[in-house]
Coordinates of C-alpha atoms and ligand atoms in Angstrom, one line a residue:
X86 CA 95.4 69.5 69.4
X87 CA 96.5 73.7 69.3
X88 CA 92.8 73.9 69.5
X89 CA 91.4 72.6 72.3
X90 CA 90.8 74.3 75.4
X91 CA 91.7 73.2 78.9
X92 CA 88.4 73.2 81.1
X93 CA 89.6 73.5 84.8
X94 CA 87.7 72.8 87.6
X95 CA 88.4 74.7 90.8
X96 CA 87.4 73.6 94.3
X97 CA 88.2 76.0 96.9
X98 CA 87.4 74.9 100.7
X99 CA 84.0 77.0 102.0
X100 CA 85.3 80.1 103.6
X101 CA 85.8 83.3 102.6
X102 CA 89.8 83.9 102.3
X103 CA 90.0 80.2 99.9
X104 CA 87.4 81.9 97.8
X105 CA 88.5 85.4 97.4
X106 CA 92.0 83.4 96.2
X107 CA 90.2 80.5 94.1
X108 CA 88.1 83.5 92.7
X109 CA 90.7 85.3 91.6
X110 CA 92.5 82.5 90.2
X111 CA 89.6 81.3 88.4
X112 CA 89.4 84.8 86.8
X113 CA 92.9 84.5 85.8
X114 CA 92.4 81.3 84.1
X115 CA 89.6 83.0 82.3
X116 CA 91.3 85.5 81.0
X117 CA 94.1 82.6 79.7
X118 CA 91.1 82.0 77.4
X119 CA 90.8 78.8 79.5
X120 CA 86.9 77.3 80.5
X121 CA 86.4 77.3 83.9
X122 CA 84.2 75.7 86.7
X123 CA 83.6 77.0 90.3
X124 CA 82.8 74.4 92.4
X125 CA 81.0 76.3 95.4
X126 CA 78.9 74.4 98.2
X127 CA 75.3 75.9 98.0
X128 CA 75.7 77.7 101.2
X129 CA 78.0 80.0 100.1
X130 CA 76.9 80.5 96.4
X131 CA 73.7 81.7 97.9
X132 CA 75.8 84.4 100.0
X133 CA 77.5 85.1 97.2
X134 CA 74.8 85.7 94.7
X135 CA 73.0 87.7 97.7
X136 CA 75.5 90.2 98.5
X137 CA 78.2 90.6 95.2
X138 CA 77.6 91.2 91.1
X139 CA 79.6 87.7 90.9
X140 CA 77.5 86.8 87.5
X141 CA 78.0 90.2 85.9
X142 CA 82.3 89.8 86.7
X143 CA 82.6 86.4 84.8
X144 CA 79.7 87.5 81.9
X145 CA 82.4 88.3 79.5
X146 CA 84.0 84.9 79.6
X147 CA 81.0 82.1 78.3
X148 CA 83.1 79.3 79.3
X149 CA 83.0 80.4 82.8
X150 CA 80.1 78.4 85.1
X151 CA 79.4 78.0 88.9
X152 CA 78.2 74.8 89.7
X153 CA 77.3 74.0 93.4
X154 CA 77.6 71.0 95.6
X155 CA 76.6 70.4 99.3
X156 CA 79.1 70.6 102.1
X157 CA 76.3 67.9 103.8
X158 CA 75.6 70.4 107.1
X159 CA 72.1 71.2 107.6
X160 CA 70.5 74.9 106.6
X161 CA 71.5 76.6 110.2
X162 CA 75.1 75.4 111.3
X163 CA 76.8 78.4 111.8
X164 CA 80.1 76.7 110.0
X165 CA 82.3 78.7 112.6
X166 CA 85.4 78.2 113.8
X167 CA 85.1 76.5 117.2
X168 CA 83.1 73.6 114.8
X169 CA 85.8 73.7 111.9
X170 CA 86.4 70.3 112.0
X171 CA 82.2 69.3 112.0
X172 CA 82.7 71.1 108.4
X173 CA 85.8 69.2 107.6
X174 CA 84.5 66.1 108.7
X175 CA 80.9 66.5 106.9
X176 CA 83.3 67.5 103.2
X177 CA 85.4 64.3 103.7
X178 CA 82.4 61.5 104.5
X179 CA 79.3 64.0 102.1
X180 CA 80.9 66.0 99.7
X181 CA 83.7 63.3 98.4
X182 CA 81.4 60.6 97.2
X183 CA 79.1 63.7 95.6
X184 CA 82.1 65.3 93.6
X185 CA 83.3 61.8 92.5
X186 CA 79.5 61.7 91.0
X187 CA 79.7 64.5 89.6
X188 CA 83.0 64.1 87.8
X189 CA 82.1 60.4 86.3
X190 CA 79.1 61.8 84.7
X191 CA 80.8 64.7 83.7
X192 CA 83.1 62.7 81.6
X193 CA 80.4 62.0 79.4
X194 CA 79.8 65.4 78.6
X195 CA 81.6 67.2 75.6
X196 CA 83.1 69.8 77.2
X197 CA 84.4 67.5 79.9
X198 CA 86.9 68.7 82.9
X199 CA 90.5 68.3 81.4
X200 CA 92.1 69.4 85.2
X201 CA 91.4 70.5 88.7
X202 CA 92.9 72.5 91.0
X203 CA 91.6 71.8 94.4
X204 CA 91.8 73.6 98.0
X205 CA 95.4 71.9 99.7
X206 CA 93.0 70.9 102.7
X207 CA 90.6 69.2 100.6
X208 CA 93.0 66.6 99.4
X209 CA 89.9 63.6 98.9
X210 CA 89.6 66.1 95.6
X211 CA 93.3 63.8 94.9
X212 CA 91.7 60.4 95.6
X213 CA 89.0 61.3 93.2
X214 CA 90.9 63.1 90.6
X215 CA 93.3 59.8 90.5
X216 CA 90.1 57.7 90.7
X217 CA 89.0 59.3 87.5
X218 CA 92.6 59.9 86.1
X219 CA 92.4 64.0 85.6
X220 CA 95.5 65.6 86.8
X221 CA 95.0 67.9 89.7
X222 CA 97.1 70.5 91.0
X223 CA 97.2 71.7 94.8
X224 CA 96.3 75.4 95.8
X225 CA 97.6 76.0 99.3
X226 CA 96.0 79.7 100.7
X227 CA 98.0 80.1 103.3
X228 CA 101.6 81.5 103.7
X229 CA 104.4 79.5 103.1
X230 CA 105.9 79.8 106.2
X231 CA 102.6 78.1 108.2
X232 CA 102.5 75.6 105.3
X233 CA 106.4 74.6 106.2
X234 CA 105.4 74.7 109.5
X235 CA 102.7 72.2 109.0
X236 CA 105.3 69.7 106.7
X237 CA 107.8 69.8 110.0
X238 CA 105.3 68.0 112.0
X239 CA 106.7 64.9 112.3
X240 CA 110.5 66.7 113.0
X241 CA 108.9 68.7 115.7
X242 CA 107.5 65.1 117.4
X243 CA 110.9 64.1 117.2
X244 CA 112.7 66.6 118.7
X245 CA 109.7 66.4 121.6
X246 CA 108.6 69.8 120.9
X247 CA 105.0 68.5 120.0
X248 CA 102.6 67.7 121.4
X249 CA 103.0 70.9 122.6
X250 CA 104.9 70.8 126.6
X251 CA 104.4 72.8 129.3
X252 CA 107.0 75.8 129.8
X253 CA 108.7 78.8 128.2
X254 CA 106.3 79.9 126.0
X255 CA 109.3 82.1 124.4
X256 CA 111.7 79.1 123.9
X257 CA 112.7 79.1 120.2
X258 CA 111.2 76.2 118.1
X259 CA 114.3 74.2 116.2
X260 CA 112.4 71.8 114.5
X261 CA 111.2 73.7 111.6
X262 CA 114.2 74.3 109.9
X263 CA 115.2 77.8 108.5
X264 CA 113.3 79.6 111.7
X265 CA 115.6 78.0 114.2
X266 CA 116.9 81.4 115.8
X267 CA 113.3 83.4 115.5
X268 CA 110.1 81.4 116.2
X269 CA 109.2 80.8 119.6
X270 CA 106.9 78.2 121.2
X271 CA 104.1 81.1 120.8
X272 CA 104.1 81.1 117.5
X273 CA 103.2 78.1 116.2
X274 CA 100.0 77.7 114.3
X275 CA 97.4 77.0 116.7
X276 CA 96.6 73.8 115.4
X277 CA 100.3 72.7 116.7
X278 CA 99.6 73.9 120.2
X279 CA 98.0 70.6 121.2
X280 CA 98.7 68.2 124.4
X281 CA 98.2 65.2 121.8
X282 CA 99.3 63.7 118.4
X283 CA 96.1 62.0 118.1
X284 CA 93.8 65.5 118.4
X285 CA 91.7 65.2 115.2
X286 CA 92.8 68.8 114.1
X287 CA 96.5 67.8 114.4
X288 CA 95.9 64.4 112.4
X289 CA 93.8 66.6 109.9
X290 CA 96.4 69.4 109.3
X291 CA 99.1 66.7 108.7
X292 CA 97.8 64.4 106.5
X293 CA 96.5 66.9 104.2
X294 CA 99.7 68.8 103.8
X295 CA 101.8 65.7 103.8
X296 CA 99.1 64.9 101.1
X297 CA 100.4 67.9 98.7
X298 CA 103.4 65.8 97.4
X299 CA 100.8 63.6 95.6
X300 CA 99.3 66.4 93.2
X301 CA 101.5 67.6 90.3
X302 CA 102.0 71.1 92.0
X303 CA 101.6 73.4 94.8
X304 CA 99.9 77.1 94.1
X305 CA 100.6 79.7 96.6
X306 CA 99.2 83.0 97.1
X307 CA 102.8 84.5 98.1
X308 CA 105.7 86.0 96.2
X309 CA 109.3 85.2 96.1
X310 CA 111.3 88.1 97.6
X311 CA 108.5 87.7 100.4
X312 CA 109.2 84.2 101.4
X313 CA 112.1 82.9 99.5
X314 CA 114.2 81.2 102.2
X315 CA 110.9 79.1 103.4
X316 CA 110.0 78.5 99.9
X317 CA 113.6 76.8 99.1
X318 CA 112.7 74.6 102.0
X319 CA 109.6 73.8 100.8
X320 CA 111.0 73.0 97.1
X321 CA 113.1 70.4 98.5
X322 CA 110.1 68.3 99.1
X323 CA 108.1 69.8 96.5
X324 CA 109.6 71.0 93.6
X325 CA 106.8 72.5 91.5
X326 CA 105.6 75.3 93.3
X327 CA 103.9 78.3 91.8
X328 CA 104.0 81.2 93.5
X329 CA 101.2 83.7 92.5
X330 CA 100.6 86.6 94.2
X331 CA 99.2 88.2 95.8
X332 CA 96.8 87.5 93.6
X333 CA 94.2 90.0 93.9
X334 CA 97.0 92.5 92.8
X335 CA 98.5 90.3 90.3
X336 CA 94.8 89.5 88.9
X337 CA 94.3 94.1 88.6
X338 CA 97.2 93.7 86.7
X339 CA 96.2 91.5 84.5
X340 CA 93.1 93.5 83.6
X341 CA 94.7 96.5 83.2
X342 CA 95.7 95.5 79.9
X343 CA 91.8 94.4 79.3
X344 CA 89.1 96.8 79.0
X345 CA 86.3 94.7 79.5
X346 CA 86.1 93.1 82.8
X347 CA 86.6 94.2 86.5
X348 CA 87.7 92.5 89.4
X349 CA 84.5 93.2 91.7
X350 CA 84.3 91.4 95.1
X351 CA 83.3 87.8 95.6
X352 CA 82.0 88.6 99.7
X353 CA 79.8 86.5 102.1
X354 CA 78.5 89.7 103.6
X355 CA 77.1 92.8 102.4
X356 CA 79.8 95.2 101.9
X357 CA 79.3 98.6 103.1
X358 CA 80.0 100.9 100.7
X359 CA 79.6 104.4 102.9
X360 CA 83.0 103.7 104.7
X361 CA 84.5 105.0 101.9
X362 CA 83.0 108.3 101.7
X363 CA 83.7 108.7 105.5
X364 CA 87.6 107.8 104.6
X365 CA 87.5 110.4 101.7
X366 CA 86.8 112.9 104.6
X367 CA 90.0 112.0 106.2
X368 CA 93.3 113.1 106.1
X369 CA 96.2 111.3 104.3
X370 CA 97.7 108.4 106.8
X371 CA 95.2 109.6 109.8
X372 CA 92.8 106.3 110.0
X373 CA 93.5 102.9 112.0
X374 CA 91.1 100.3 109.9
X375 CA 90.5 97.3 112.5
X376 CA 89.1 93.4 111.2
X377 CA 89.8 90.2 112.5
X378 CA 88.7 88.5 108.7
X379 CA 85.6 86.5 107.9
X380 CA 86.5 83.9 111.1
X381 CA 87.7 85.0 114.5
X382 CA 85.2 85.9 117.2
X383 CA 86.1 88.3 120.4
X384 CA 84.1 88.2 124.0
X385 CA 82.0 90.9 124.9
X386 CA 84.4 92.1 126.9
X387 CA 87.7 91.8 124.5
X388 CA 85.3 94.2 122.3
X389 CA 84.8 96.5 125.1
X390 CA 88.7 97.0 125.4
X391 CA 89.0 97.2 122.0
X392 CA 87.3 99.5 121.4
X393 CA 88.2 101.5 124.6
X394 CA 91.9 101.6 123.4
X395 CA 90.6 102.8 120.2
X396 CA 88.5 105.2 121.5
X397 CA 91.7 106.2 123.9
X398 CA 94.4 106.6 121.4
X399 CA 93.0 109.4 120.2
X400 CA 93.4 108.3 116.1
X401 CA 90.3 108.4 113.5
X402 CA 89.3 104.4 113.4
X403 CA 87.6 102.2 110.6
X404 CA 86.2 99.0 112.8
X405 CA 84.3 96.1 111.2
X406 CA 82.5 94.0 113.1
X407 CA 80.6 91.2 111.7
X408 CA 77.2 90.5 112.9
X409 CA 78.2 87.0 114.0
X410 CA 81.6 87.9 115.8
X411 CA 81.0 88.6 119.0
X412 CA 80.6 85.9 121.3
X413 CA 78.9 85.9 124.9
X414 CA 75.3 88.2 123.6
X415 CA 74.0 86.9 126.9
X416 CA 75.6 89.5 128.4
X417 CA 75.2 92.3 126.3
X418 CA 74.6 95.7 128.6
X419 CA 74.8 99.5 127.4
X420 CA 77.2 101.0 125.5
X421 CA 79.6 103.3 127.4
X422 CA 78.8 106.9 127.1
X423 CA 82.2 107.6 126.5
X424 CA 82.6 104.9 123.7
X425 CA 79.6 106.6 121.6
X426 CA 80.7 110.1 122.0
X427 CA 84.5 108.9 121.0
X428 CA 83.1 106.4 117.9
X429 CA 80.9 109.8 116.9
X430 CA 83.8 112.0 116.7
X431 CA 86.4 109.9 115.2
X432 CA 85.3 106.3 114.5
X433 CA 83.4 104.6 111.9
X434 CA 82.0 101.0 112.3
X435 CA 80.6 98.5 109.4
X436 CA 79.4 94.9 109.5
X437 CA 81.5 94.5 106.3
X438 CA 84.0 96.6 104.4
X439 CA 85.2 96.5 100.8
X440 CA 88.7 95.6 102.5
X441 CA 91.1 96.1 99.6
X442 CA 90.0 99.2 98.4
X443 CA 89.9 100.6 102.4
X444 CA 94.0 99.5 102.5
X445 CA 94.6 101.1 99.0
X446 CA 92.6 104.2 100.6
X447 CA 95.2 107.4 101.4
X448 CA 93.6 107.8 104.4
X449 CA 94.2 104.6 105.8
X450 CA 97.9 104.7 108.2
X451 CA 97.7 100.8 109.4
X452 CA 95.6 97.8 109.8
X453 CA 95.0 96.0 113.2
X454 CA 94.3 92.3 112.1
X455 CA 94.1 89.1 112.9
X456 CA 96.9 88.0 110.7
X457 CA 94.8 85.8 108.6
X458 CA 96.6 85.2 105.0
X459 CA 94.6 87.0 102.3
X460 CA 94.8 89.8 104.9
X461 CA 98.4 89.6 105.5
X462 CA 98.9 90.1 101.4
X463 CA 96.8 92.7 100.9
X464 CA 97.9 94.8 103.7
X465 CA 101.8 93.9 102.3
X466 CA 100.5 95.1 99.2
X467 CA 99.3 98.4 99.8
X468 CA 102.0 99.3 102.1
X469 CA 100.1 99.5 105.1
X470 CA 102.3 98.5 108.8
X471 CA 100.1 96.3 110.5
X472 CA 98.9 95.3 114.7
X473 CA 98.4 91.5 114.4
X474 CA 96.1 89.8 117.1
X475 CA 96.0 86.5 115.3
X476 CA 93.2 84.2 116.4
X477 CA 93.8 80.8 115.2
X478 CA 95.4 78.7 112.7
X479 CA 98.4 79.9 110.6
X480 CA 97.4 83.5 112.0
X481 CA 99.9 82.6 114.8
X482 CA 103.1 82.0 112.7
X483 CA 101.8 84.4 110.0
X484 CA 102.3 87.6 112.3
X485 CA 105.3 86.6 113.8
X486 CA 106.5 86.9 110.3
X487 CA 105.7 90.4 110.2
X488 CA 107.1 91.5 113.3
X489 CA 110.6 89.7 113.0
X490 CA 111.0 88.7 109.6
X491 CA 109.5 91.5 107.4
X492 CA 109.5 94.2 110.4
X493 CA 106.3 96.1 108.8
X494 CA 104.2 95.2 112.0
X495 CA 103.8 95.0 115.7
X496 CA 102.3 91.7 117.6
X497 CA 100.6 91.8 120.0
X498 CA 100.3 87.8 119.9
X499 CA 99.0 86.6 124.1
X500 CA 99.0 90.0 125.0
X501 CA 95.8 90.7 126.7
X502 CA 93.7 93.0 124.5
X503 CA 93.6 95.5 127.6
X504 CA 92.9 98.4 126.7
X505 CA 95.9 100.2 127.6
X506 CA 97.7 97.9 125.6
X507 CA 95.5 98.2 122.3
X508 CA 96.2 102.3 123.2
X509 CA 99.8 101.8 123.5
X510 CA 100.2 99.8 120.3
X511 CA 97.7 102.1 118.1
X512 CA 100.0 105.1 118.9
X513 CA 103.3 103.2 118.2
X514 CA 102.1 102.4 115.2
X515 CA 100.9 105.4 114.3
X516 CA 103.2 107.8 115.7
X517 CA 106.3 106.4 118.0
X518 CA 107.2 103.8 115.7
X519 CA 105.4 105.0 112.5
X520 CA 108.7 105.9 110.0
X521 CA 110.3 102.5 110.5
X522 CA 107.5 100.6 110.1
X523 CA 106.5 102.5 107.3
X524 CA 110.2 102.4 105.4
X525 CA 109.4 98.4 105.7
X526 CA 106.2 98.1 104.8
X527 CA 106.9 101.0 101.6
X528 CA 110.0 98.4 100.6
X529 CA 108.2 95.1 100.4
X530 CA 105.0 96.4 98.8
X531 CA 107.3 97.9 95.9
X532 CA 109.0 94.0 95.8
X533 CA 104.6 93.0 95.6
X534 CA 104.3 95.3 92.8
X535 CA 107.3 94.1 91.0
X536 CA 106.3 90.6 91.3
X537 CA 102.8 91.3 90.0
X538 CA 104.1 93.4 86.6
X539 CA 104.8 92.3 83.2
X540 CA 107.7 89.7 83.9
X541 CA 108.1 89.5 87.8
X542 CA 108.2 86.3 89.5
X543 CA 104.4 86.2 90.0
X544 CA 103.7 87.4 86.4
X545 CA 106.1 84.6 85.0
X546 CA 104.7 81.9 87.4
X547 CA 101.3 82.8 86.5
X548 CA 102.6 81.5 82.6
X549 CA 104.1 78.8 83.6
X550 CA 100.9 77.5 85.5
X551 CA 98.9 78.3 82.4
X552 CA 101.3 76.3 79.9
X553 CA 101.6 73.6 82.4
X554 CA 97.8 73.0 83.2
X555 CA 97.9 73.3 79.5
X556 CA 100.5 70.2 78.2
X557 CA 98.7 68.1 81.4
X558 CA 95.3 68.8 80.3
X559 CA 96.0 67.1 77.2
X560 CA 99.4 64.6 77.5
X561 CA 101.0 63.6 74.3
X562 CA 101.0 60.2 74.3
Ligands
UDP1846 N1 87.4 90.9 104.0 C1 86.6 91.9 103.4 N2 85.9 92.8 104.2 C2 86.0 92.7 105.5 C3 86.8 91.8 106.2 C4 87.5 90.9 105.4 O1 86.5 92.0 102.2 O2 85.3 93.6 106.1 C5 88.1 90.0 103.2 C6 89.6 90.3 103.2 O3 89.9 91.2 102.2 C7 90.2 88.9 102.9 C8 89.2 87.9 103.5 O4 88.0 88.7 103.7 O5 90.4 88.7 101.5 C9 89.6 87.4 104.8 O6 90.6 86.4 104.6 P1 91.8 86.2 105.6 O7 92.6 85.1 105.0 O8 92.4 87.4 105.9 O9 91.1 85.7 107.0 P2 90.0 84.6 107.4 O10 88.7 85.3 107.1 O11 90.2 83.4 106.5 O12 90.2 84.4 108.8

């Protein structure tokens, strides 16, 4: 019994931010001396083949494999966000009856899968795991506080503040309990600001978080002294709840005690390595980096003000823009003069950028972004005050946390992206409001790096995950 080794099966849902996190995690599990499976869809495992040394990361660890699976959309859907729920959809009714396959005759094998660990909004992973009786835990990649949000659905129908009224969009929100005297109308996750309960994205977000109580856990990427108050909340419904992270940081420290393997980057895109070498040339704390994540798209024009304010606040920039995030080509036009001669002098653009390694850069003085989670984390991490323009889903909620809970961040959440206001909140960020946000964002990234070291929360919880998928891979009875 001592001897045999759990094989874990992870299925993270096909974007980016679950599969930096599941990535990670599997790593961790690796290292555990665990055997591991990545379940990718082929659509991504050929992006990340493409553009990352993914193979050469997990070569030290045999018992590590990528197998791949369709996610059942034809060869060019763009899989963006305005058609999330055709991917959603296409997983539930194509991928579900593929990975049920796939497990049954995997039971036959000898080094079958003892336990999964499954993406928290691909619950059908429960239905087959029960099905085929291996234990599953639930890995949830978003903050607590959105998740929470998400389990006071029904509460909020109750008190009538869903679907989603007319009015004060700066009325406080009392039906999620523990944000009563902080989160207004505005920030709700997008998914919540619907004029229905029978909206398909509503219906979806429910069930699959009121689905979370039927695995034997829930895996966060968050840390205690970040979210503890919303994740006592949370434990009354759910009691086992590991809290990891952030992972990336707990996984580096992890390796620094092992000499052999690296934590290289599991990307969709090619990153663009020459931003670093244009950081190097930059003064400590001078540089604004700007994303908005692997999702979220701007108009033409929302670029164009952008990347005036940029331009007009006078600060050294670091702006990635994805090929595929600008919506509205039709209209594309020149470039203003004035926008070429400013990006020359102080600004730097990339379709992609090795994004941790740009926050940990000494250079870098704050991040505009869009809030999205992994994001969030690693910008808590490296100490770096953020600008949040969240785009959609828990990005809403997410940076309304770091203005008014965490206070190491401005939002500028329904504020047009004019650009005297992008101006206006670059410099206060970077200059009028600079020392406060930075005292913040210097105290919770030392409570990060606490969590992550030999015997903080994360560290510990990490263990106890391990033991636990452990005595569940193999019951004693
Ligand atoms: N990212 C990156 N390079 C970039 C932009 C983003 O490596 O140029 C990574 C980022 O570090 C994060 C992920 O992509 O881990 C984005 O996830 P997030 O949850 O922030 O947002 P999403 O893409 O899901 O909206």
């Amino acid at each position: 019994m001592e001897n045999k080794v759990p094989h874990v099966l992870l299925l993270p849902f096909p974007a980016q931010g679950h599969i930096n996190s599941m990535i990670n995690l599997a790593q961790l599990l690796c290292l555990a001396g665990f055997h591991v499976t990545f379940l990718n869809t082929d659509h991504n495992h050929d992006r990340l083949l493409r553009f990352t040394d993914i193979q050469s990361r997990f070569s030290p660890w045999p018992g590590f494999r990528f197998r791949t699976i369709s996610d059942g959309l034809p060869v060019g859907h763009p899989r963006s966000a305005d058609r999330f729920m055709e991917l959603v959809d296409s997983l539930r009714t194509h991928m579900k009856p593929l990975f049920r396959e796939m497990l049954i005759s995997n039971r036959r094998e000898l080094d079958a899968v003892t336990f999964i660990v499954a993406d928290g909004i691909m619950m059908f992973a429960t239905d087959v795991a029960d099905e085929v009786g291996i234990p599953i835990l639930t890995f949830r990649t978003i903050s607590a506080c959105s998740f929470w949000s998400y389990f006071c659905i029904p509460g909020l129908a109750e008190n009538g503040e869903l679907p989603f009224p007319d009015g004060d969009m700066n009325g406080l929100i009392k039906g999620v309990p523990g944000m009563e005297t902080f989160l207004r109308r505005r920030d709700l996750p997008s998914f919540l600001r619907v004029k229905e309960l029978n909206i398909p994205s509503l219906q979806f977000i429910w069930t699959e978080t009121q689905n979370t109580t039927r695995s034997a856990g829930l895996i966060l990427n968050t840390f205690e002294d970040l979210e503890s108050p919303i994740l006592s909340q949370i434990r009354s419904h759910c009691p086992n709840i590991y809290t990891v992270g952030p992972l990336h940081a707990l996984l580096k420290s992890k390796l620094s005690n092992n000499n052999n393997s690296s934590s290289s980057s599991s990307s969709l895109w090619k990153e663009d390595n020459t931003c670093m070498t244009w950081l190097d040339s930059k003064p400590p704390k001078s540089v604004i980096y700007v994303s908005f994540g692997s999702y979220a798209t701007v108009t033409r024009d929302e670029m164009l003000e952008f990347w005036h304010g940029l331009v007009n606040s006078q600060k050294s920039f670091l702006w990635v823009i994805r090929p595929d995030s600008i919506t509205g080509k039709g209209e594309e036009g020149q470039i203003p003069a004035e926008l070429e001669e400013g990006t020359r002098k102080r600004g730097f653009l990339v379709e992609w950028a090795p994004q941790v390694e740009v926050l940990a850069h000494p250079a870098v003085a704050a991040f505009l972004t869009h809030s999205g989670w992994n994001s969030t984390v690693e910008s808590v991490f490296a100490g770096v005050p953020m600008i949040c323009w969240p785009f959609f889903a828990d990005q809403q909620i997410n940076s309304r946390f770091v203005s008014e809970v965490w206070r190491d961040g401005l939002d500028m959440k329904d504020l047009s992206c004019s650009r005297e206001t992008v101006e206006k909140l670059v410099r206060e960020v970077m200059e009028g409001k600079r020392e406060e946000l930075r005292t913040s964002s210097n105290k919770i990234a030392e409570f990060a790096r606490q969590s992550v070291g030999v015997g903080g929360s994360s560290w510990n919880n990490l263990e106890r995950l391990i033991e636990d998928i452990r005595s569940m891979s193999f019951p004693l009875h």
